[in-house]
């Protein structure tokens, strides 16, 4: 469980960098990223 939380934390940190650099462009891409993140959570839920 803790490994999944660490992976989630790393993923969120990497996600914040491009958003901070270009909020407007990434606000459009954010929907796609969140969809991918939702699938990632689902997969991690099965693994853990």
PDB file of N, CA and C in Angstrom:
ATOM      1  N   UNK A   1       0.834  -1.203   0.000  1.00  0.00           N
ATOM      2  CA  UNK A   1       0.000   0.000   0.000  1.00  0.00           C
ATOM      3  C   UNK A   1       0.861   1.242   0.000  1.00  0.00           C
ATOM      4  N   UNK A   2       1.914   1.239   0.839  1.00  0.00           N
ATOM      5  CA  UNK A   2       2.791   2.408   0.933  1.00  0.00           C
ATOM      6  C   UNK A   2       3.519   2.658  -0.395  1.00  0.00           C
ATOM      7  N   UNK A   3       3.861   1.572  -1.103  1.00  0.00           N
ATOM      8  CA  UNK A   3       4.538   1.725  -2.392  1.00  0.00           C
ATOM      9  C   UNK A   3       3.633   2.454  -3.379  1.00  0.00           C
ATOM     10  N   UNK A   4       2.348   2.148  -3.332  1.00  0.00           N
ATOM     11  CA  UNK A   4       1.411   2.810  -4.235  1.00  0.00           C
ATOM     12  C   UNK A   4       1.302   4.293  -3.905  1.00  0.00           C
ATOM     13  N   UNK A   5       1.316   4.615  -2.630  1.00  0.00           N
ATOM     14  CA  UNK A   5       1.228   6.013  -2.223  1.00  0.00           C
ATOM     15  C   UNK A   5       2.464   6.777  -2.677  1.00  0.00           C
ATOM     16  N   UNK A   6       3.627   6.125  -2.598  1.00  0.00           N
ATOM     17  CA  UNK A   6       4.868   6.771  -3.041  1.00  0.00           C
ATOM     18  C   UNK A   6       4.813   7.025  -4.547  1.00  0.00           C
ATOM     19  N   UNK A   7       4.356   6.034  -5.307  1.00  0.00           N
ATOM     20  CA  UNK A   7       4.247   6.187  -6.756  1.00  0.00           C
ATOM     21  C   UNK A   7       3.265   7.303  -7.095  1.00  0.00           C
ATOM     22  N   UNK A   8       2.185   7.371  -6.334  1.00  0.00           N
ATOM     23  CA  UNK A   8       1.198   8.419  -6.565  1.00  0.00           C
ATOM     24  C   UNK A   8       1.796   9.785  -6.277  1.00  0.00           C
ATOM     25  N   UNK A   9       2.575   9.883  -5.210  1.00  0.00           N
ATOM     26  CA  UNK A   9       3.193  11.157  -4.834  1.00  0.00           C
ATOM     27  C   UNK A   9       4.183  11.607  -5.904  1.00  0.00           C
ATOM     28  N   UNK A  10       4.993  10.680  -6.397  1.00  0.00           N
ATOM     29  CA  UNK A  10       5.962  11.005  -7.453  1.00  0.00           C
ATOM     30  C   UNK A  10       5.233  11.454  -8.710  1.00  0.00           C
ATOM     31  N   UNK A  11       4.142  10.745  -9.051  1.00  0.00           N
ATOM     32  CA  UNK A  11       3.383  11.076 -10.254  1.00  0.00           C
ATOM     33  C   UNK A  11       2.786  12.479 -10.139  1.00  0.00           C
ATOM     34  N   UNK A  12       2.267  12.806  -8.962  1.00  0.00           N
ATOM     35  CA  UNK A  12       1.661  14.116  -8.760  1.00  0.00           C
ATOM     36  C   UNK A  12       2.717  15.219  -8.832  1.00  0.00           C
ATOM     37  N   UNK A  13       3.914  14.960  -8.300  1.00  0.00           N
ATOM     38  CA  UNK A  13       4.980  15.965  -8.358  1.00  0.00           C
ATOM     39  C   UNK A  13       5.382  16.229  -9.801  1.00  0.00           C
ATOM     40  N   UNK A  14       5.509  15.162 -10.593  1.00  0.00           N
ATOM     41  CA  UNK A  14       5.863  15.317 -12.003  1.00  0.00           C
ATOM     42  C   UNK A  14       4.747  16.021 -12.762  1.00  0.00           C
ATOM     43  N   UNK A  15       3.507  15.810 -12.299  1.00  0.00           N
ATOM     44  CA  UNK A  15       2.364  16.404 -12.975  1.00  0.00           C
ATOM     45  C   UNK A  15       2.289  17.907 -12.735  1.00  0.00           C
ATOM     46  N   UNK A  16       2.740  18.352 -11.576  1.00  0.00           N
ATOM     47  CA  UNK A  16       2.649  19.766 -11.215  1.00  0.00           C
ATOM     48  C   UNK A  16       3.647  20.635 -11.977  1.00  0.00           C
ATOM     49  N   UNK A  17       4.782  20.089 -12.372  1.00  0.00           N
ATOM     50  CA  UNK A  17       5.822  20.872 -13.043  1.00  0.00           C
ATOM     51  C   UNK A  17       5.360  21.471 -14.375  1.00  0.00           C
ATOM     52  N   UNK A  18       4.863  20.652 -15.320  1.00  0.00           N
ATOM     53  CA  UNK A  18       4.428  21.236 -16.600  1.00  0.00           C
ATOM     54  C   UNK A  18       3.220  22.139 -16.441  1.00  0.00           C
ATOM     55  N   UNK A  19       2.361  21.840 -15.477  1.00  0.00           N
ATOM     56  CA  UNK A  19       1.177  22.677 -15.260  1.00  0.00           C
ATOM     57  C   UNK A  19       1.602  24.062 -14.801  1.00  0.00           C
ATOM     58  N   UNK A  20       2.591  24.131 -13.936  1.00  0.00           N
ATOM     59  CA  UNK A  20       3.069  25.410 -13.430  1.00  0.00           C
ATOM     60  C   UNK A  20       3.726  26.226 -14.544  1.00  0.00           C
ATOM     61  N   UNK A  21       4.355  25.547 -15.506  1.00  0.00           N
ATOM     62  CA  UNK A  21       5.048  26.243 -16.591  1.00  0.00           C
ATOM     63  C   UNK A  21       4.071  26.843 -17.596  1.00  0.00           C
ATOM     64  N   UNK A  22       2.990  26.119 -17.873  1.00  0.00           N
ATOM     65  CA  UNK A  22       2.041  26.624 -18.863  1.00  0.00           C
ATOM     66  C   UNK A  22       0.630  26.194 -18.474  1.00  0.00           C
ATOM     67  N   UNK A  23       0.022  26.969 -17.604  1.00  0.00           N
ATOM     68  CA  UNK A  23      -1.288  26.623 -17.046  1.00  0.00           C
ATOM     69  C   UNK A  23      -2.367  26.557 -18.127  1.00  0.00           C
ATOM     70  N   UNK A  24      -2.342  27.501 -19.036  1.00  0.00           N
ATOM     71  CA  UNK A  24      -3.397  27.568 -20.052  1.00  0.00           C
ATOM     72  C   UNK A  24      -3.376  26.356 -20.975  1.00  0.00           C
ATOM     73  N   UNK A  25      -2.202  26.003 -21.469  1.00  0.00           N
ATOM     74  CA  UNK A  25      -2.088  24.873 -22.386  1.00  0.00           C
ATOM     75  C   UNK A  25      -2.422  23.569 -21.663  1.00  0.00           C
ATOM     76  N   UNK A  26      -1.933  23.430 -20.446  1.00  0.00           N
ATOM     77  CA  UNK A  26      -2.130  22.180 -19.728  1.00  0.00           C
ATOM     78  C   UNK A  26      -3.534  22.042 -19.172  1.00  0.00           C
ATOM     79  N   UNK A  27      -4.251  23.152 -19.035  1.00  0.00           N
ATOM     80  CA  UNK A  27      -5.631  23.061 -18.563  1.00  0.00           C
ATOM     81  C   UNK A  27      -6.477  22.268 -19.563  1.00  0.00           C
ATOM     82  N   UNK A  28      -6.129  22.348 -20.845  1.00  0.00           N
ATOM     83  CA  UNK A  28      -6.828  21.588 -21.883  1.00  0.00           C
ATOM     84  C   UNK A  28      -6.392  20.127 -21.843  1.00  0.00           C
ATOM     85  N   UNK A  29      -5.079  19.912 -21.665  1.00  0.00           N
ATOM     86  CA  UNK A  29      -4.519  18.555 -21.637  1.00  0.00           C
ATOM     87  C   UNK A  29      -4.839  17.859 -20.321  1.00  0.00           C
ATOM     88  N   UNK A  30      -5.170  18.651 -19.303  1.00  0.00           N
ATOM     89  CA  UNK A  30      -5.392  18.118 -17.958  1.00  0.00           C
ATOM     90  C   UNK A  30      -6.502  17.069 -17.943  1.00  0.00           C
ATOM     91  N   UNK A  31      -7.534  17.264 -18.758  1.00  0.00           N
ATOM     92  CA  UNK A  31      -8.628  16.292 -18.803  1.00  0.00           C
ATOM     93  C   UNK A  31      -8.119  14.918 -19.242  1.00  0.00           C
ATOM     94  N   UNK A  32      -7.240  14.923 -20.225  1.00  0.00           N
ATOM     95  CA  UNK A  32      -6.675  13.665 -20.701  1.00  0.00           C
ATOM     96  C   UNK A  32      -5.790  13.038 -19.634  1.00  0.00           C
ATOM     97  N   UNK A  33      -4.990  13.879 -18.960  1.00  0.00           N
ATOM     98  CA  UNK A  33      -4.096  13.393 -17.914  1.00  0.00           C
ATOM     99  C   UNK A  33      -4.899  12.798 -16.756  1.00  0.00           C
ATOM    100  N   UNK A  34      -5.987  13.468 -16.377  1.00  0.00           N
ATOM    101  CA  UNK A  34      -6.816  12.974 -15.279  1.00  0.00           C
ATOM    102  C   UNK A  34      -7.474  11.652 -15.652  1.00  0.00           C
ATOM    103  N   UNK A  35      -7.841  11.500 -16.915  1.00  0.00           N
ATOM    104  CA  UNK A  35      -8.427  10.241 -17.368  1.00  0.00           C
ATOM    105  C   UNK A  35      -7.392   9.123 -17.258  1.00  0.00           C
ATOM    106  N   UNK A  36      -6.147   9.408 -17.661  1.00  0.00           N
ATOM    107  CA  UNK A  36      -5.066   8.445 -17.546  1.00  0.00           C
ATOM    108  C   UNK A  36      -4.793   8.128 -16.079  1.00  0.00           C
ATOM    109  N   UNK A  37      -4.846   9.162 -15.231  1.00  0.00           N
ATOM    110  CA  UNK A  37      -4.585   8.993 -13.809  1.00  0.00           C
ATOM    111  C   UNK A  37      -5.658   8.124 -13.166  1.00  0.00           C
ATOM    112  N   UNK A  38      -6.899   8.272 -13.616  1.00  0.00           N
ATOM    113  CA  UNK A  38      -7.994   7.457 -13.096  1.00  0.00           C
ATOM    114  C   UNK A  38      -7.764   5.982 -13.445  1.00  0.00           C
ATOM    115  N   UNK A  39      -7.298   5.730 -14.656  1.00  0.00           N
ATOM    116  CA  UNK A  39      -6.987   4.358 -15.063  1.00  0.00           C
ATOM    117  C   UNK A  39      -5.801   3.837 -14.267  1.00  0.00           C
ATOM    118  N   UNK A  40      -4.826   4.699 -13.999  1.00  0.00           N
ATOM    119  CA  UNK A  40      -3.647   4.311 -13.228  1.00  0.00           C
ATOM    120  C   UNK A  40      -4.046   3.898 -11.817  1.00  0.00           C
ATOM    121  N   UNK A  41      -4.944   4.667 -11.203  1.00  0.00           N
ATOM    122  CA  UNK A  41      -5.426   4.342  -9.863  1.00  0.00           C
ATOM    123  C   UNK A  41      -6.137   2.988  -9.869  1.00  0.00           C
ATOM    124  N   UNK A  42      -6.928   2.749 -10.898  1.00  0.00           N
ATOM    125  CA  UNK A  42      -7.658   1.485 -11.002  1.00  0.00           C
ATOM    126  C   UNK A  42      -6.684   0.313 -11.104  1.00  0.00           C
ATOM    127  N   UNK A  43      -5.634   0.472 -11.900  1.00  0.00           N
ATOM    128  CA  UNK A  43      -4.642  -0.593 -12.052  1.00  0.00           C
ATOM    129  C   UNK A  43      -3.871  -0.801 -10.755  1.00  0.00           C
ATOM    130  N   UNK A  44      -3.481   0.289 -10.111  1.00  0.00           N
ATOM    131  CA  UNK A  44      -2.729   0.195  -8.861  1.00  0.00           C
ATOM    132  C   UNK A  44      -3.587  -0.447  -7.775  1.00  0.00           C
ATOM    133  N   UNK A  45      -4.888  -0.213  -7.827  1.00  0.00           N
ATOM    134  CA  UNK A  45      -5.798  -0.792  -6.842  1.00  0.00           C
ATOM    135  C   UNK A  45      -5.789  -2.313  -6.959  1.00  0.00           C
ATOM    136  N   UNK A  46      -5.719  -2.810  -8.192  1.00  0.00           N
ATOM    137  CA  UNK A  46      -5.691  -4.255  -8.400  1.00  0.00           C
ATOM    138  C   UNK A  46      -4.336  -4.835  -7.994  1.00  0.00           C
ATOM    139  N   UNK A  47      -3.251  -4.110  -8.292  1.00  0.00           N
ATOM    140  CA  UNK A  47      -1.907  -4.588  -7.967  1.00  0.00           C
ATOM    141  C   UNK A  47      -1.705  -4.663  -6.457  1.00  0.00           C
ATOM    142  N   UNK A  48      -2.163  -3.616  -5.773  1.00  0.00           N
ATOM    143  CA  UNK A  48      -1.941  -3.546  -4.330  1.00  0.00           C
ATOM    144  C   UNK A  48      -3.028  -4.307  -3.572  1.00  0.00           C
TER     145      UNK A  48
END
